Amino acid sequence: MNKRVAILTAEGFEEVELTSPKKVLEDAGYKVDIVSPVDGPIKSWAETNWGEEFTVDRNINKEEVKVSDYDALILPGGVLNPDQLRECKRSMQLIKDFMDAKKTIAAICHGPQSLIEAEVIKGKTLTSYKSIQKDLTNAGANWIDKDVVIDGNLITSRTPADLARFNKAILEALK
């Protein structure tokens, strides 16, 4: 199997929202790259405090990261992470390219905030952490409170409590 998945993140991502899908995908034989607008290591957020540090495999600002390199894109949440990604034009372009190519994009918790900046959610049905519901609806999305929502190539989920179903949906989309 030569399938590859990119996890696009910056410092302050919710640790389990990266580690859980990454482990499930690697256990299924996928190559998973952590892609970031900064060199690593980058720190995670683990519920209420800083968590582990993770190595960045590819810096999107220093090398070309193309949609053709990957089969799916994962956007973990965390309050700090999406805000930093939104300031990176290349990160936003990568999200747009995945949407244009109709390749799987999976975003959890606060991850969908990056989708707002990339301007790819108008008319899409999705879910997220409840505190960003208004942001998403103001951007033209249809928000529903459900553990996993799939709209075309877009998979969204609410919180770490939904990770088992989120991970399953990603695997199904990659079949």
PDB file of C-alpha atoms in Angstrom:
ATOM      1  CA  MET A   1       0.000   0.000   0.000  1.00  0.00           C
ATOM      2  CA  ASN A   2       1.432   3.384  -1.015  1.00  0.00           C
ATOM      3  CA  LYS A   3      -1.237   5.604   0.482  1.00  0.00           C
ATOM      4  CA  ARG A   4      -0.084   8.712   2.308  1.00  0.00           C
ATOM      5  CA  VAL A   5      -1.886  11.031   4.668  1.00  0.00           C
ATOM      6  CA  ALA A   6      -0.879  14.531   5.755  1.00  0.00           C
ATOM      7  CA  ILE A   7      -1.725  15.889   9.181  1.00  0.00           C
ATOM      8  CA  LEU A   8      -1.571  19.671   8.846  1.00  0.00           C
ATOM      9  CA  THR A   9      -0.931  21.338  12.175  1.00  0.00           C
ATOM     10  CA  ALA A  10       0.902  24.011  14.109  1.00  0.00           C
ATOM     11  CA  GLU A  11       1.897  24.285  17.733  1.00  0.00           C
ATOM     12  CA  GLY A  12      -0.908  23.910  20.252  1.00  0.00           C
ATOM     13  CA  PHE A  13      -2.874  21.133  18.551  1.00  0.00           C
ATOM     14  CA  GLU A  14      -4.892  18.820  20.803  1.00  0.00           C
ATOM     15  CA  GLU A  15      -2.484  15.912  21.254  1.00  0.00           C
ATOM     16  CA  VAL A  16      -4.936  13.016  21.058  1.00  0.00           C
ATOM     17  CA  GLU A  17      -6.544  14.496  17.923  1.00  0.00           C
ATOM     18  CA  LEU A  18      -3.231  13.937  16.155  1.00  0.00           C
ATOM     19  CA  THR A  19      -1.956  10.774  17.847  1.00  0.00           C
ATOM     20  CA  SER A  20      -5.169   8.756  17.622  1.00  0.00           C
ATOM     21  CA  PRO A  21      -5.801   9.068  13.847  1.00  0.00           C
ATOM     22  CA  LYS A  22      -2.055   8.812  13.152  1.00  0.00           C
ATOM     23  CA  LYS A  23      -1.780   5.510  15.033  1.00  0.00           C
ATOM     24  CA  VAL A  24      -4.913   4.051  13.445  1.00  0.00           C
ATOM     25  CA  LEU A  25      -3.709   4.979   9.955  1.00  0.00           C
ATOM     26  CA  GLU A  26      -0.164   3.723  10.512  1.00  0.00           C
ATOM     27  CA  ASP A  27      -1.505   0.471  11.972  1.00  0.00           C
ATOM     28  CA  ALA A  28      -3.531   0.104   8.753  1.00  0.00           C
ATOM     29  CA  GLY A  29      -0.356   0.529   6.669  1.00  0.00           C
ATOM     30  CA  TYR A  30      -0.570   4.211   5.713  1.00  0.00           C
ATOM     31  CA  LYS A  31       2.404   6.582   5.684  1.00  0.00           C
ATOM     32  CA  VAL A  32       1.489   9.634   7.767  1.00  0.00           C
ATOM     33  CA  ASP A  33       3.403  12.930   7.589  1.00  0.00           C
ATOM     34  CA  ILE A  34       3.093  15.794  10.048  1.00  0.00           C
ATOM     35  CA  VAL A  35       3.065  18.923   7.894  1.00  0.00           C
ATOM     36  CA  SER A  36       3.427  22.344   9.500  1.00  0.00           C
ATOM     37  CA  PRO A  37       4.253  25.952   8.635  1.00  0.00           C
ATOM     38  CA  VAL A  38       7.140  25.750  11.138  1.00  0.00           C
ATOM     39  CA  ASP A  39      10.106  23.503  11.751  1.00  0.00           C
ATOM     40  CA  GLY A  40       9.680  21.066  14.572  1.00  0.00           C
ATOM     41  CA  PRO A  41       9.491  19.965  17.106  1.00  0.00           C
ATOM     42  CA  ILE A  42       6.037  21.368  17.782  1.00  0.00           C
ATOM     43  CA  LYS A  43       4.256  21.112  21.128  1.00  0.00           C
ATOM     44  CA  SER A  44       0.847  19.622  21.583  1.00  0.00           C
ATOM     45  CA  TRP A  45      -1.823  20.610  24.071  1.00  0.00           C
ATOM     46  CA  ALA A  46      -2.992  17.780  26.327  1.00  0.00           C
ATOM     47  CA  GLU A  47      -6.397  18.742  27.755  1.00  0.00           C
ATOM     48  CA  THR A  48      -5.306  21.462  30.222  1.00  0.00           C
ATOM     49  CA  ASN A  49      -1.574  21.953  29.708  1.00  0.00           C
ATOM     50  CA  TRP A  50       1.262  21.604  27.219  1.00  0.00           C
ATOM     51  CA  GLY A  51       1.789  18.024  26.112  1.00  0.00           C
ATOM     52  CA  GLU A  52       4.410  16.126  24.134  1.00  0.00           C
ATOM     53  CA  GLU A  53       6.559  17.505  21.335  1.00  0.00           C
ATOM     54  CA  PHE A  54       6.291  16.064  17.829  1.00  0.00           C
ATOM     55  CA  THR A  55       8.671  16.078  14.877  1.00  0.00           C
ATOM     56  CA  VAL A  56       7.547  17.942  11.770  1.00  0.00           C
ATOM     57  CA  ASP A  57       8.092  15.793   8.678  1.00  0.00           C
ATOM     58  CA  ARG A  58       7.548  18.561   6.132  1.00  0.00           C
ATOM     59  CA  ASN A  59       7.583  22.349   6.534  1.00  0.00           C
ATOM     60  CA  ILE A  60       5.015  23.705   4.098  1.00  0.00           C
ATOM     61  CA  ASN A  61       6.832  27.067   3.971  1.00  0.00           C
ATOM     62  CA  LYS A  62      10.210  25.540   3.062  1.00  0.00           C
ATOM     63  CA  GLU A  63       9.251  22.858   0.567  1.00  0.00           C
ATOM     64  CA  GLU A  64       6.509  22.194  -1.889  1.00  0.00           C
ATOM     65  CA  VAL A  65       3.741  20.115  -0.376  1.00  0.00           C
ATOM     66  CA  LYS A  66       1.277  19.114  -3.070  1.00  0.00           C
ATOM     67  CA  VAL A  67      -2.151  17.571  -2.923  1.00  0.00           C
ATOM     68  CA  SER A  68      -0.893  14.931  -5.370  1.00  0.00           C
ATOM     69  CA  ASP A  69       1.507  13.705  -2.652  1.00  0.00           C
ATOM     70  CA  TYR A  70      -1.351  12.606  -0.411  1.00  0.00           C
ATOM     71  CA  ASP A  71      -4.647  10.735  -0.315  1.00  0.00           C
ATOM     72  CA  ALA A  72      -6.110  12.589   2.676  1.00  0.00           C
ATOM     73  CA  LEU A  73      -5.591  15.632   4.876  1.00  0.00           C
ATOM     74  CA  ILE A  74      -6.308  15.671   8.614  1.00  0.00           C
ATOM     75  CA  LEU A  75      -6.801  18.882  10.608  1.00  0.00           C
ATOM     76  CA  PRO A  76      -6.596  18.294  14.370  1.00  0.00           C
ATOM     77  CA  GLY A  77      -8.109  20.846  16.698  1.00  0.00           C
ATOM     78  CA  GLY A  78      -6.817  22.645  19.704  1.00  0.00           C
ATOM     79  CA  VAL A  79      -7.501  26.313  20.289  1.00  0.00           C
ATOM     80  CA  LEU A  80      -4.052  27.627  19.320  1.00  0.00           C
ATOM     81  CA  ASN A  81      -3.335  25.455  16.280  1.00  0.00           C
ATOM     82  CA  PRO A  82      -6.040  26.582  13.815  1.00  0.00           C
ATOM     83  CA  ASP A  83      -5.346  30.237  14.554  1.00  0.00           C
ATOM     84  CA  GLN A  84      -1.703  29.792  13.529  1.00  0.00           C
ATOM     85  CA  LEU A  85      -2.603  27.781  10.426  1.00  0.00           C
ATOM     86  CA  ARG A  86      -5.021  30.467   9.294  1.00  0.00           C
ATOM     87  CA  GLU A  87      -2.103  32.904   9.002  1.00  0.00           C
ATOM     88  CA  CYS A  88      -0.202  30.583   6.641  1.00  0.00           C
ATOM     89  CA  LYS A  89      -1.188  31.156   3.002  1.00  0.00           C
ATOM     90  CA  ARG A  90       0.390  27.873   1.873  1.00  0.00           C
ATOM     91  CA  SER A  91      -1.579  25.918   4.478  1.00  0.00           C
ATOM     92  CA  MET A  92      -4.807  27.522   3.315  1.00  0.00           C
ATOM     93  CA  GLN A  93      -3.906  26.802  -0.319  1.00  0.00           C
ATOM     94  CA  LEU A  94      -3.264  23.142   0.511  1.00  0.00           C
ATOM     95  CA  ILE A  95      -6.744  22.878   2.057  1.00  0.00           C
ATOM     96  CA  LYS A  96      -8.274  24.508  -1.046  1.00  0.00           C
ATOM     97  CA  ASP A  97      -6.331  22.146  -3.301  1.00  0.00           C
ATOM     98  CA  PHE A  98      -7.602  19.099  -1.391  1.00  0.00           C
ATOM     99  CA  MET A  99     -11.164  20.373  -1.660  1.00  0.00           C
ATOM    100  CA  ASP A 100     -10.779  21.095  -5.391  1.00  0.00           C
ATOM    101  CA  ALA A 101      -9.318  17.612  -5.942  1.00  0.00           C
ATOM    102  CA  LYS A 102     -12.191  16.095  -3.941  1.00  0.00           C
ATOM    103  CA  LYS A 103      -9.703  14.276  -1.727  1.00  0.00           C
ATOM    104  CA  THR A 104     -10.616  13.465   1.860  1.00  0.00           C
ATOM    105  CA  ILE A 105     -10.297  16.267   4.400  1.00  0.00           C
ATOM    106  CA  ALA A 106     -10.978  15.271   8.013  1.00  0.00           C
ATOM    107  CA  ALA A 107     -11.221  17.997  10.673  1.00  0.00           C
ATOM    108  CA  ILE A 108     -12.026  17.580  14.347  1.00  0.00           C
ATOM    109  CA  CYS A 109     -12.894  19.891  17.231  1.00  0.00           C
ATOM    110  CA  HIS A 110     -11.495  23.382  16.419  1.00  0.00           C
ATOM    111  CA  GLY A 111      -9.882  22.057  13.212  1.00  0.00           C
ATOM    112  CA  PRO A 112     -12.754  23.319  11.035  1.00  0.00           C
ATOM    113  CA  GLN A 113     -11.695  26.905  11.831  1.00  0.00           C
ATOM    114  CA  SER A 114      -9.004  26.473   9.187  1.00  0.00           C
ATOM    115  CA  LEU A 115     -11.725  25.536   6.693  1.00  0.00           C
ATOM    116  CA  ILE A 116     -13.335  28.944   7.293  1.00  0.00           C
ATOM    117  CA  GLU A 117     -10.150  30.799   6.327  1.00  0.00           C
ATOM    118  CA  ALA A 118      -9.660  28.531   3.303  1.00  0.00           C
ATOM    119  CA  GLU A 119     -13.208  29.454   2.220  1.00  0.00           C
ATOM    120  CA  VAL A 120     -14.245  25.868   1.445  1.00  0.00           C
ATOM    121  CA  ILE A 121     -17.302  25.306   3.644  1.00  0.00           C
ATOM    122  CA  LYS A 122     -20.075  27.444   2.181  1.00  0.00           C
ATOM    123  CA  GLY A 123     -23.081  25.161   1.729  1.00  0.00           C
ATOM    124  CA  LYS A 124     -21.333  22.199   3.414  1.00  0.00           C
ATOM    125  CA  THR A 125     -22.846  20.319   6.341  1.00  0.00           C
ATOM    126  CA  LEU A 126     -20.424  19.731   9.173  1.00  0.00           C
ATOM    127  CA  THR A 127     -19.873  19.568  12.908  1.00  0.00           C
ATOM    128  CA  SER A 128     -17.209  20.833  15.288  1.00  0.00           C
ATOM    129  CA  TYR A 129     -16.588  21.778  18.867  1.00  0.00           C
ATOM    130  CA  LYS A 130     -19.731  23.664  19.896  1.00  0.00           C
ATOM    131  CA  SER A 131     -17.952  26.974  20.634  1.00  0.00           C
ATOM    132  CA  ILE A 132     -17.179  27.535  16.940  1.00  0.00           C
ATOM    133  CA  GLN A 133     -20.682  26.671  15.688  1.00  0.00           C
ATOM    134  CA  LYS A 134     -21.532  30.353  15.107  1.00  0.00           C
ATOM    135  CA  ASP A 135     -18.251  30.971  13.240  1.00  0.00           C
ATOM    136  CA  LEU A 136     -19.005  28.091  10.894  1.00  0.00           C
ATOM    137  CA  THR A 137     -22.612  29.075  10.247  1.00  0.00           C
ATOM    138  CA  ASN A 138     -21.538  32.690   9.642  1.00  0.00           C
ATOM    139  CA  ALA A 139     -19.143  31.312   7.013  1.00  0.00           C
ATOM    140  CA  GLY A 140     -22.068  29.613   5.261  1.00  0.00           C
ATOM    141  CA  ALA A 141     -21.861  26.081   6.633  1.00  0.00           C
ATOM    142  CA  ASN A 142     -24.785  24.027   7.886  1.00  0.00           C
ATOM    143  CA  TRP A 143     -23.741  22.962  11.421  1.00  0.00           C
ATOM    144  CA  ILE A 144     -25.242  19.929  13.147  1.00  0.00           C
ATOM    145  CA  ASP A 145     -24.485  18.390  16.534  1.00  0.00           C
ATOM    146  CA  LYS A 146     -23.458  14.861  15.611  1.00  0.00           C
ATOM    147  CA  ASP A 147     -20.389  12.745  16.414  1.00  0.00           C
ATOM    148  CA  VAL A 148     -19.275  12.486  12.773  1.00  0.00           C
ATOM    149  CA  VAL A 149     -20.619  14.305   9.728  1.00  0.00           C
ATOM    150  CA  ILE A 150     -19.640  13.373   6.184  1.00  0.00           C
ATOM    151  CA  ASP A 151     -20.419  15.745   3.322  1.00  0.00           C
ATOM    152  CA  GLY A 152     -18.745  14.596   0.119  1.00  0.00           C
ATOM    153  CA  ASN A 153     -15.002  14.490   0.757  1.00  0.00           C
ATOM    154  CA  LEU A 154     -15.311  16.401   4.053  1.00  0.00           C
ATOM    155  CA  ILE A 155     -15.377  14.504   7.366  1.00  0.00           C
ATOM    156  CA  THR A 156     -15.869  16.468  10.576  1.00  0.00           C
ATOM    157  CA  SER A 157     -16.169  15.520  14.220  1.00  0.00           C
ATOM    158  CA  ARG A 158     -16.793  17.297  17.526  1.00  0.00           C
ATOM    159  CA  THR A 159     -14.376  16.267  20.284  1.00  0.00           C
ATOM    160  CA  PRO A 160     -11.847  13.640  21.372  1.00  0.00           C
ATOM    161  CA  ALA A 161     -14.794  11.594  22.673  1.00  0.00           C
ATOM    162  CA  ASP A 162     -15.729  11.016  19.006  1.00  0.00           C
ATOM    163  CA  LEU A 163     -12.280   9.860  17.846  1.00  0.00           C
ATOM    164  CA  ALA A 164     -13.154   6.167  17.400  1.00  0.00           C
ATOM    165  CA  ARG A 165     -15.949   7.042  14.946  1.00  0.00           C
ATOM    166  CA  PHE A 166     -13.867   9.820  13.338  1.00  0.00           C
ATOM    167  CA  ASN A 167     -10.966   7.425  12.724  1.00  0.00           C
ATOM    168  CA  LYS A 168     -13.318   4.780  11.323  1.00  0.00           C
ATOM    169  CA  ALA A 169     -14.804   7.331   8.904  1.00  0.00           C
ATOM    170  CA  ILE A 170     -11.327   8.294   7.678  1.00  0.00           C
ATOM    171  CA  LEU A 171     -10.389   4.657   7.070  1.00  0.00           C
ATOM    172  CA  GLU A 172     -13.660   4.057   5.210  1.00  0.00           C
ATOM    173  CA  ALA A 173     -13.072   7.111   3.006  1.00  0.00           C
ATOM    174  CA  LEU A 174      -9.594   5.857   2.101  1.00  0.00           C
ATOM    175  CA  LYS A 175     -10.768   2.408   0.970  1.00  0.00           C
TER     176      LYS A 175
END
